[in-house]
Structure formats: C-alpha cells, structure tokens
PDB file of C-alpha atoms in Angstrom:
ATOM      1  CA  THR P   1      39.777  62.528 116.708  1.00 67.00           C
ATOM      2  CA  MET P   2      40.091  59.403 118.790  1.00 89.00           C
ATOM      3  CA  ILE P   3      43.160  57.353 117.944  1.00 89.00           C
ATOM      4  CA  PRO P   4      43.257  53.841 119.401  1.00 89.00           C
ATOM      5  CA  ASP P   5      46.197  52.596 121.492  1.00 87.00           C
ATOM      6  CA  ILE P   6      46.604  49.682 119.070  1.00 88.00           C
ATOM      7  CA  LEU P   7      45.296  48.997 115.568  1.00 89.00           C
ATOM      8  CA  LEU P   8      45.260  45.426 114.260  1.00 89.00           C
ATOM      9  CA  LEU P   9      45.025  44.693 110.553  1.00 86.00           C
ATOM     10  CA  VAL P  10      44.109  41.027 110.236  1.00 84.00           C
ATOM     11  CA  ASP P  11      42.492  38.611 107.831  1.00 80.00           C
ATOM     12  CA  ASP P  12      39.347  36.654 108.629  1.00 82.00           C
ATOM     13  CA  ASP P  13      41.439  33.549 109.392  1.00 79.00           C
ATOM     14  CA  THR P  14      43.968  35.257 111.700  1.00 78.00           C
ATOM     15  CA  SER P  15      44.147  34.108 115.308  1.00 80.00           C
ATOM     16  CA  VAL P  16      45.485  36.608 117.855  1.00 81.00           C
ATOM     17  CA  ASP P  17      46.003  36.295 121.599  1.00 83.00           C
ATOM     18  CA  ILE P  18      44.702  39.798 122.371  1.00 85.00           C
ATOM     19  CA  GLU P  19      45.964  39.937 125.965  1.00 89.00           C
ATOM     20  CA  LYS P  20      49.481  38.827 124.997  1.00 84.00           C
ATOM     21  CA  MET P  21      49.532  41.237 122.057  1.00 82.00           C
ATOM     22  CA  LYS P  22      48.430  44.145 124.298  1.00 83.00           C
ATOM     23  CA  GLN P  23      51.082  43.232 126.842  1.00 83.00           C
ATOM     24  CA  GLN P  24      53.786  43.278 124.159  1.00 80.00           C
ATOM     25  CA  MET P  25      52.571  46.406 122.351  1.00 80.00           C
ATOM     26  CA  LEU P  26      52.048  48.613 125.403  1.00 78.00           C
ATOM     27  CA  GLN P  27      55.514  48.367 126.949  1.00 78.00           C
ATOM     28  CA  GLY P  28      58.756  50.290 126.481  1.00 69.00           C
ATOM     29  CA  GLU P  29      59.595  51.870 123.119  1.00 63.00           C
ATOM     30  CA  LYS P  30      56.678  50.071 121.456  1.00 61.00           C
ATOM     31  CA  ARG P  31      54.372  52.167 123.615  1.00 70.00           C
ATOM     32  CA  ASP P  32      56.112  55.527 123.317  1.00 75.00           C
ATOM     33  CA  GLY P  33      57.639  55.628 119.826  1.00 81.00           C
ATOM     34  CA  PRO P  34      56.156  54.644 116.470  1.00 82.00           C
ATOM     35  CA  PHE P  35      55.998  50.866 116.111  1.00 83.00           C
ATOM     36  CA  VAL P  36      54.616  48.614 113.386  1.00 81.00           C
ATOM     37  CA  GLY P  37      54.941  44.890 113.864  1.00 78.00           C
ATOM     38  CA  ALA P  38      54.052  41.811 111.863  1.00 73.00           C
ATOM     39  CA  GLN P  39      54.950  38.157 111.639  1.00 65.00           C
ATOM     40  CA  CYS P  40      55.366  38.360 107.874  1.00 61.00           C
ATOM     41  CA  ARG P  41      57.833  40.793 106.368  1.00 63.00           C
ATOM     42  CA  TYR P  42      58.625  41.054 102.704  1.00 62.00           C
ATOM     43  CA  ASP P  43      62.264  41.945 102.074  1.00 63.00           C
ATOM     44  CA  TYR P  44      62.234  44.015  98.939  1.00 61.00           C
ATOM     45  CA  HIS P  45      65.189  43.499  96.596  1.00 64.00           C
ATOM     46  CA  ILE P  46      66.144  47.178  96.666  1.00 59.00           C
ATOM     47  CA  GLY P  47      66.977  47.627 100.314  1.00 63.00           C
ATOM     48  CA  PHE P  48      63.810  47.869 102.373  1.00 63.00           C
ATOM     49  CA  SER P  49      61.133  45.608 103.784  1.00 64.00           C
ATOM     50  CA  PHE P  50      57.496  46.005 104.730  1.00 64.00           C
ATOM     51  CA  ALA P  51      54.915  44.134 106.772  1.00 63.00           C
ATOM     52  CA  PHE P  52      52.070  42.392 105.000  1.00 63.00           C
ATOM     53  CA  GLY P  53      49.019  40.207 105.701  1.00 58.00           C
ATOM     54  CA  GLY P  54      49.035  36.598 106.745  1.00 66.00           C
ATOM     55  CA  PHE P  55      49.649  36.830 110.469  1.00 72.00           C
ATOM     56  CA  GLY P  56      48.415  40.409 110.729  1.00 79.00           C
ATOM     57  CA  THR P  57      49.977  43.827 111.173  1.00 83.00           C
ATOM     58  CA  PHE P  58      50.000  45.726 114.470  1.00 86.00           C
ATOM     59  CA  LEU P  59      50.339  49.507 114.801  1.00 88.00           C
ATOM     60  CA  ASN P  60      50.608  51.540 117.977  1.00 88.00           C
ATOM     61  CA  ARG P  61      49.137  55.008 118.542  1.00 89.00           C
ATOM     62  CA  ALA P  62      52.381  56.854 117.695  1.00 87.00           C
ATOM     63  CA  SER P  63      52.650  55.145 114.300  1.00 87.00           C
ATOM     64  CA  ILE P  64      49.013  55.928 113.492  1.00 90.00           C
ATOM     65  CA  GLN P  65      49.576  59.583 114.444  1.00 88.00           C
ATOM     66  CA  HIS P  66      52.564  59.711 112.077  1.00 83.00           C
ATOM     67  CA  MET P  67      50.371  58.462 109.227  1.00 84.00           C
ATOM     68  CA  THR P  68      47.897  61.303 109.768  1.00 85.00           C
ATOM     69  CA  GLN P  69      50.559  64.008 109.363  1.00 81.00           C
ATOM     70  CA  PRO P  70      51.587  65.368 105.961  1.00 82.00           C
ATOM     71  CA  ILE P  71      55.124  64.813 104.710  1.00 80.00           C
ATOM     72  CA  PHE P  72      57.052  67.994 103.862  1.00 79.00           C
ATOM     73  CA  CYS P  73      60.394  67.510 102.111  1.00 82.00           C
ATOM     74  CA  ASP P  74      61.405  71.154 102.155  1.00 80.00           C
ATOM     75  CA  GLU P  75      62.332  73.747 104.782  1.00 76.00           C
ATOM     76  CA  ARG P  76      59.208  72.799 106.791  1.00 75.00           C
ATOM     77  CA  GLN P  77      60.761  69.490 107.878  1.00 69.00           C
ATOM     78  CA  GLY P  78      63.069  71.448 110.208  1.00 71.00           C
ATOM     79  CA  GLU P  79      64.685  69.443 112.989  1.00 75.00           C
ATOM     80  CA  ASN P  80      62.172  66.583 112.826  1.00 75.00           C
ATOM     81  CA  GLU P  81      64.382  63.476 112.600  1.00 79.00           C
ATOM     82  CA  SER P  82      61.534  61.249 111.411  1.00 76.00           C
ATOM     83  CA  MET P  83      60.657  63.675 108.626  1.00 78.00           C
ATOM     84  CA  ARG P  84      64.293  63.951 107.498  1.00 82.00           C
ATOM     85  CA  SER P  85      64.584  60.158 107.384  1.00 82.00           C
ATOM     86  CA  ILE P  86      61.366  59.805 105.367  1.00 80.00           C
ATOM     87  CA  CYS P  87      62.471  62.509 102.923  1.00 83.00           C
ATOM     88  CA  ALA P  88      65.928  60.982 102.519  1.00 85.00           C
ATOM     89  CA  ASN P  89      64.340  57.637 101.633  1.00 81.00           C
ATOM     90  CA  LEU P  90      61.888  59.259  99.214  1.00 80.00           C
ATOM     91  CA  GLN P  91      64.749  61.042  97.441  1.00 82.00           C
ATOM     92  CA  LYS P  92      66.344  57.663  96.670  1.00 85.00           C
ATOM     93  CA  ASN P  93      63.351  57.108  94.341  1.00 82.00           C
ATOM     94  CA  ARG P  94      63.772  53.334  94.619  1.00 79.00           C
ATOM     95  CA  ILE P  95      60.468  52.426  93.007  1.00 79.00           C
ATOM     96  CA  GLY P  96      59.600  55.654  91.181  1.00 81.00           C
ATOM     97  CA  GLU P  97      57.748  57.234  94.091  1.00 76.00           C
ATOM     98  CA  LEU P  98      58.837  60.754  93.149  1.00 77.00           C
ATOM     99  CA  ASP P  99      56.348  60.539  90.284  1.00 82.00           C
ATOM    100  CA  VAL P 100      53.472  60.450  92.811  1.00 77.00           C
ATOM    101  CA  PHE P 101      54.774  62.472  95.793  1.00 66.00           C
TER     102      PHE P 101
END
C-alpha cells in the first residue's frame, strides 16, 4: 500500500501554501516520528486536546502508518512505547471509550 509523505485534511475554503507546508513537515522529528499538526486545537476539559477543521490538519507518513496498525492493550504491546502510552490513556476511560474498544 502506498502511504503518502503528507496527508492534508482541509475544507473547501482552506488556503495552504503547499511549498511552505512541505518544507515544515519534511524536516527533523516531523519527518521521522509521528506528527499531526493543525492551526486549530480543541482543549478538552478532561486533560487532552485534538486537532480539528478550520485551518486544516496535517499528518506525516509515520502518523498515518500508526493509524493503520491495530492497538493491543495486553501482552502483545511489549516494549512498544507508543502502544503503552496509547493503552495507558485508554485505561483512564475519560470519555467512556472502554465501552467501544
């Protein structure tokens, strides 16, 4: 499966300087590690925030690859730091997510 270097989620009225965005997204840790960026972030009242519409959301290849992998919150998570962090957050059950995962 072909995974793009960058995925942009934008509205029909979003204006993006593609060259500047590529320059920013393809350098340093944004290129190598999972990165999701956005101009608008909603700070949820229970301790986490998430990116949402408006100015668009930008994902690099590593973050897209993470989304294609299943989440295992048992012995299969092993030494994977990302998986342990995800599972620890899920166990907090902040918005009732354990009912669906």
